[in-house]
Structures are given as structure tokens and as C-alpha cells.
Amino acid sequence: MSEDERRIRALITRWADAVHRGDLEAVLADHAEDLRLYYVTPPHGGLHGLAAYRALWPPFFAWQAQGALFEIDVLDVASGPEVAFAHALLRCGTPEELAERPTLRLRLTFGLRKRRGRWLITHEHHSFPHD
């Protein structure tokens, strides 16, 4: 594993931990201002920009505070000198939901760019499989 891949893996792990803690500033910390996000819920055209991304999280944190899990199960990273790609599967749901559907995983895809020597998330996609 390259040093860049280790850094990206650590960045995404920090992000997931911040989501689980409900720490909004830490969730935003490694995202580019011009982030593009495709999320589980509408708008289907996605969200653009850090302000829109910031507004997305408070309702999720409120739901999660009821006892939901948000844990990385699988994380794969591939990187080049200035661009990287990562995908992950996460356990995301209440204990009841996960007991009902133990194999259900939230699918995440990240696109990253190295800007001024720092990796930033510039693209994020969240989805659940459609049954």
C-alpha cells in the first residue's frame, strides 16, 4: 500500500468516525469547497458545494442519535499522484434494521484530488441497493 493510499484510508476512516460521533466540523474537514455529492435521498441531481453538504447532516445525526450504526465494513483505495478513488461498504442502520437485513450495506464512493499536497474529497456518492 502506498503512502497516499494510507493517508486516504485514514482520511475516510476519520470521516466515518466523525459521522458516527455527529461531529459536523470533522465531517466537513477534508472536503473541497466545490464538492459534488450524490446522496440516498433527493435531489436526484445531487448537491454541489460545501454549504449544501453541511445542511445535509443535521437530520442524519438526529436519526443516528436514536441508536443507529455507521461503521466501515470494507474500504478499498486506489490512488495516482493527484487523483484517487475509494469505495466502501458500511453498516448503516438501526440495530433492528440490521437484524432484519444483516447483509444490508450503505455503498459509498469517493473521488479525491490532491491540492497543494493535501488530499480532499471532491466527489461523494452514497446509495443503498434497491430491492
PDB file of C-alpha atoms in Angstrom:
ATOM      1  CA  MET A   1       0.000   0.000   0.000  1.00  0.00           C
ATOM      2  CA  SER A   2       1.381   3.420  -0.936  1.00  0.00           C
ATOM      3  CA  GLU A   3       1.726   6.326   1.481  1.00  0.00           C
ATOM      4  CA  ASP A   4      -1.037   8.194  -0.390  1.00  0.00           C
ATOM      5  CA  GLU A   5      -3.358   5.204  -0.068  1.00  0.00           C
ATOM      6  CA  ARG A   6      -2.625   5.055   3.692  1.00  0.00           C
ATOM      7  CA  ARG A   7      -3.392   8.774   4.010  1.00  0.00           C
ATOM      8  CA  ILE A   8      -6.655   8.429   2.093  1.00  0.00           C
ATOM      9  CA  ARG A   9      -7.688   5.389   4.125  1.00  0.00           C
ATOM     10  CA  ALA A  10      -7.014   7.384   7.333  1.00  0.00           C
ATOM     11  CA  LEU A  11      -8.958  10.396   5.961  1.00  0.00           C
ATOM     12  CA  ILE A  12     -12.031   8.265   5.166  1.00  0.00           C
ATOM     13  CA  THR A  13     -11.827   6.442   8.496  1.00  0.00           C
ATOM     14  CA  ARG A  14     -11.680   9.831  10.311  1.00  0.00           C
ATOM     15  CA  TRP A  15     -14.689  10.974   8.264  1.00  0.00           C
ATOM     16  CA  ALA A  16     -16.731   7.869   9.162  1.00  0.00           C
ATOM     17  CA  ASP A  17     -15.787   8.224  12.841  1.00  0.00           C
ATOM     18  CA  ALA A  18     -16.844  11.891  12.739  1.00  0.00           C
ATOM     19  CA  VAL A  19     -20.172  10.937  11.159  1.00  0.00           C
ATOM     20  CA  HIS A  20     -20.719   8.337  13.874  1.00  0.00           C
ATOM     21  CA  ARG A  21     -19.941  10.922  16.598  1.00  0.00           C
ATOM     22  CA  GLY A  22     -22.135  13.566  14.951  1.00  0.00           C
ATOM     23  CA  ASP A  23     -19.154  15.964  14.706  1.00  0.00           C
ATOM     24  CA  LEU A  24     -20.134  18.183  11.779  1.00  0.00           C
ATOM     25  CA  GLU A  25     -16.897  20.184  11.575  1.00  0.00           C
ATOM     26  CA  ALA A  26     -14.827  16.985  11.464  1.00  0.00           C
ATOM     27  CA  VAL A  27     -17.182  15.546   8.802  1.00  0.00           C
ATOM     28  CA  LEU A  28     -16.527  18.611   6.624  1.00  0.00           C
ATOM     29  CA  ALA A  29     -12.789  18.891   7.357  1.00  0.00           C
ATOM     30  CA  ASP A  30     -11.366  17.071   4.326  1.00  0.00           C
ATOM     31  CA  HIS A  31     -13.913  18.091   1.686  1.00  0.00           C
ATOM     32  CA  ALA A  32     -13.353  20.532  -1.157  1.00  0.00           C
ATOM     33  CA  GLU A  33     -15.488  23.672  -1.405  1.00  0.00           C
ATOM     34  CA  ASP A  34     -16.639  22.526  -4.855  1.00  0.00           C
ATOM     35  CA  LEU A  35     -17.690  19.056  -3.666  1.00  0.00           C
ATOM     36  CA  ARG A  36     -20.296  17.165  -5.702  1.00  0.00           C
ATOM     37  CA  LEU A  37     -22.480  14.732  -3.743  1.00  0.00           C
ATOM     38  CA  TYR A  38     -24.995  12.173  -4.932  1.00  0.00           C
ATOM     39  CA  TYR A  39     -26.986  11.056  -1.915  1.00  0.00           C
ATOM     40  CA  VAL A  40     -29.517   8.393  -0.977  1.00  0.00           C
ATOM     41  CA  THR A  41     -32.404  10.902  -0.928  1.00  0.00           C
ATOM     42  CA  PRO A  42     -33.363  13.649  -3.427  1.00  0.00           C
ATOM     43  CA  PRO A  43     -32.439  15.871  -5.105  1.00  0.00           C
ATOM     44  CA  HIS A  44     -31.629  13.294  -7.750  1.00  0.00           C
ATOM     45  CA  GLY A  45     -29.306  15.756  -9.486  1.00  0.00           C
ATOM     46  CA  GLY A  46     -27.093  15.734  -6.420  1.00  0.00           C
ATOM     47  CA  LEU A  47     -25.776  18.510  -4.263  1.00  0.00           C
ATOM     48  CA  HIS A  48     -22.975  20.905  -5.126  1.00  0.00           C
ATOM     49  CA  GLY A  49     -20.773  22.772  -2.700  1.00  0.00           C
ATOM     50  CA  LEU A  50     -19.766  22.508   0.913  1.00  0.00           C
ATOM     51  CA  ALA A  51     -22.728  24.577   2.186  1.00  0.00           C
ATOM     52  CA  ALA A  52     -25.228  22.109   0.695  1.00  0.00           C
ATOM     53  CA  TYR A  53     -23.211  19.207   2.112  1.00  0.00           C
ATOM     54  CA  ARG A  54     -23.203  20.840   5.558  1.00  0.00           C
ATOM     55  CA  ALA A  55     -27.006  21.224   5.519  1.00  0.00           C
ATOM     56  CA  LEU A  56     -27.454  17.513   4.788  1.00  0.00           C
ATOM     57  CA  TRP A  57     -26.009  16.220   8.066  1.00  0.00           C
ATOM     58  CA  PRO A  58     -28.121  17.544  10.998  1.00  0.00           C
ATOM     59  CA  PRO A  59     -31.196  15.416  10.141  1.00  0.00           C
ATOM     60  CA  PHE A  60     -28.971  12.360   9.693  1.00  0.00           C
ATOM     61  CA  PHE A  61     -27.293  12.997  13.055  1.00  0.00           C
ATOM     62  CA  ALA A  62     -30.721  13.275  14.722  1.00  0.00           C
ATOM     63  CA  TRP A  63     -31.749   9.913  13.226  1.00  0.00           C
ATOM     64  CA  GLN A  64     -28.434   8.332  14.150  1.00  0.00           C
ATOM     65  CA  ALA A  65     -28.711   9.580  17.768  1.00  0.00           C
ATOM     66  CA  GLN A  66     -31.568   7.117  18.186  1.00  0.00           C
ATOM     67  CA  GLY A  67     -29.009   4.287  18.230  1.00  0.00           C
ATOM     68  CA  ALA A  68     -28.149   3.731  14.566  1.00  0.00           C
ATOM     69  CA  LEU A  69     -24.784   2.352  13.469  1.00  0.00           C
ATOM     70  CA  PHE A  70     -22.396   3.891  10.960  1.00  0.00           C
ATOM     71  CA  GLU A  71     -19.369   1.603  10.637  1.00  0.00           C
ATOM     72  CA  ILE A  72     -16.985   0.845   7.796  1.00  0.00           C
ATOM     73  CA  ASP A  73     -17.103  -2.817   6.823  1.00  0.00           C
ATOM     74  CA  VAL A  74     -14.942  -2.731   3.663  1.00  0.00           C
ATOM     75  CA  LEU A  75     -12.746   0.075   2.308  1.00  0.00           C
ATOM     76  CA  ASP A  76     -10.675  -0.066  -0.889  1.00  0.00           C
ATOM     77  CA  VAL A  77      -8.476   2.763  -2.150  1.00  0.00           C
ATOM     78  CA  ALA A  78      -6.585   3.330  -5.400  1.00  0.00           C
ATOM     79  CA  SER A  79      -4.505   6.446  -5.945  1.00  0.00           C
ATOM     80  CA  GLY A  80      -2.373   8.178  -8.502  1.00  0.00           C
ATOM     81  CA  PRO A  81      -0.185  11.230  -7.989  1.00  0.00           C
ATOM     82  CA  GLU A  82      -3.067  13.736  -7.943  1.00  0.00           C
ATOM     83  CA  VAL A  83      -6.344  11.784  -8.207  1.00  0.00           C
ATOM     84  CA  ALA A  84      -7.701   8.903  -6.126  1.00  0.00           C
ATOM     85  CA  PHE A  85     -10.773   6.736  -5.928  1.00  0.00           C
ATOM     86  CA  ALA A  86     -12.158   4.850  -2.939  1.00  0.00           C
ATOM     87  CA  HIS A  87     -15.200   2.743  -2.340  1.00  0.00           C
ATOM     88  CA  ALA A  88     -16.601   1.444   0.901  1.00  0.00           C
ATOM     89  CA  LEU A  89     -19.398  -0.626   2.334  1.00  0.00           C
ATOM     90  CA  LEU A  90     -20.779   0.482   5.699  1.00  0.00           C
ATOM     91  CA  ARG A  91     -23.177  -0.906   8.236  1.00  0.00           C
ATOM     92  CA  CYS A  92     -25.688   1.925   8.417  1.00  0.00           C
ATOM     93  CA  GLY A  93     -28.976   1.402  10.191  1.00  0.00           C
ATOM     94  CA  THR A  94     -30.669   0.830  13.481  1.00  0.00           C
ATOM     95  CA  PRO A  95     -29.945  -2.436  15.287  1.00  0.00           C
ATOM     96  CA  GLU A  96     -33.471  -3.565  14.362  1.00  0.00           C
ATOM     97  CA  GLU A  97     -32.952  -2.791  10.657  1.00  0.00           C
ATOM     98  CA  LEU A  98     -29.622  -4.585  10.608  1.00  0.00           C
ATOM     99  CA  ALA A  99     -31.067  -7.588  12.468  1.00  0.00           C
ATOM    100  CA  GLU A 100     -33.817  -7.789   9.828  1.00  0.00           C
ATOM    101  CA  ARG A 101     -31.350  -7.381   6.953  1.00  0.00           C
ATOM    102  CA  PRO A 102     -27.892  -8.384   8.256  1.00  0.00           C
ATOM    103  CA  THR A 103     -26.182  -8.119   4.861  1.00  0.00           C
ATOM    104  CA  LEU A 104     -27.508  -4.614   4.073  1.00  0.00           C
ATOM    105  CA  ARG A 105     -24.677  -2.161   3.468  1.00  0.00           C
ATOM    106  CA  LEU A 106     -24.530   1.512   2.545  1.00  0.00           C
ATOM    107  CA  ARG A 107     -22.381   1.881  -0.558  1.00  0.00           C
ATOM    108  CA  LEU A 108     -20.005   4.828  -0.691  1.00  0.00           C
ATOM    109  CA  THR A 109     -17.786   6.063  -3.478  1.00  0.00           C
ATOM    110  CA  PHE A 110     -15.253   8.858  -3.027  1.00  0.00           C
ATOM    111  CA  GLY A 111     -13.309  10.798  -5.632  1.00  0.00           C
ATOM    112  CA  LEU A 112     -10.342  12.710  -4.249  1.00  0.00           C
ATOM    113  CA  ARG A 113      -7.841  15.226  -5.603  1.00  0.00           C
ATOM    114  CA  LYS A 114      -4.530  16.258  -4.159  1.00  0.00           C
ATOM    115  CA  ARG A 115      -4.481  20.042  -3.879  1.00  0.00           C
ATOM    116  CA  ARG A 116      -1.371  21.774  -2.567  1.00  0.00           C
ATOM    117  CA  GLY A 117      -0.160  18.433  -1.211  1.00  0.00           C
ATOM    118  CA  ARG A 118      -3.404  17.667   0.657  1.00  0.00           C
ATOM    119  CA  TRP A 119      -5.995  15.056  -0.283  1.00  0.00           C
ATOM    120  CA  LEU A 120      -9.552  16.438  -0.444  1.00  0.00           C
ATOM    121  CA  ILE A 121     -12.811  14.681  -1.193  1.00  0.00           C
ATOM    122  CA  THR A 122     -14.258  16.268  -4.331  1.00  0.00           C
ATOM    123  CA  HIS A 123     -16.917  13.669  -5.161  1.00  0.00           C
ATOM    124  CA  GLU A 124     -19.025  11.538  -2.850  1.00  0.00           C
ATOM    125  CA  HIS A 125     -21.806   9.086  -3.698  1.00  0.00           C
ATOM    126  CA  HIS A 126     -23.992   7.294  -1.131  1.00  0.00           C
ATOM    127  CA  SER A 127     -26.537   4.626  -2.060  1.00  0.00           C
ATOM    128  CA  PHE A 128     -28.379   1.600  -0.782  1.00  0.00           C
ATOM    129  CA  PRO A 129     -29.155  -1.324  -3.068  1.00  0.00           C
ATOM    130  CA  HIS A 130     -32.694  -1.244  -4.378  1.00  0.00           C
ATOM    131  CA  ASP A 131     -34.674  -4.387  -3.563  1.00  0.00           C
TER     132      ASP A 131
END
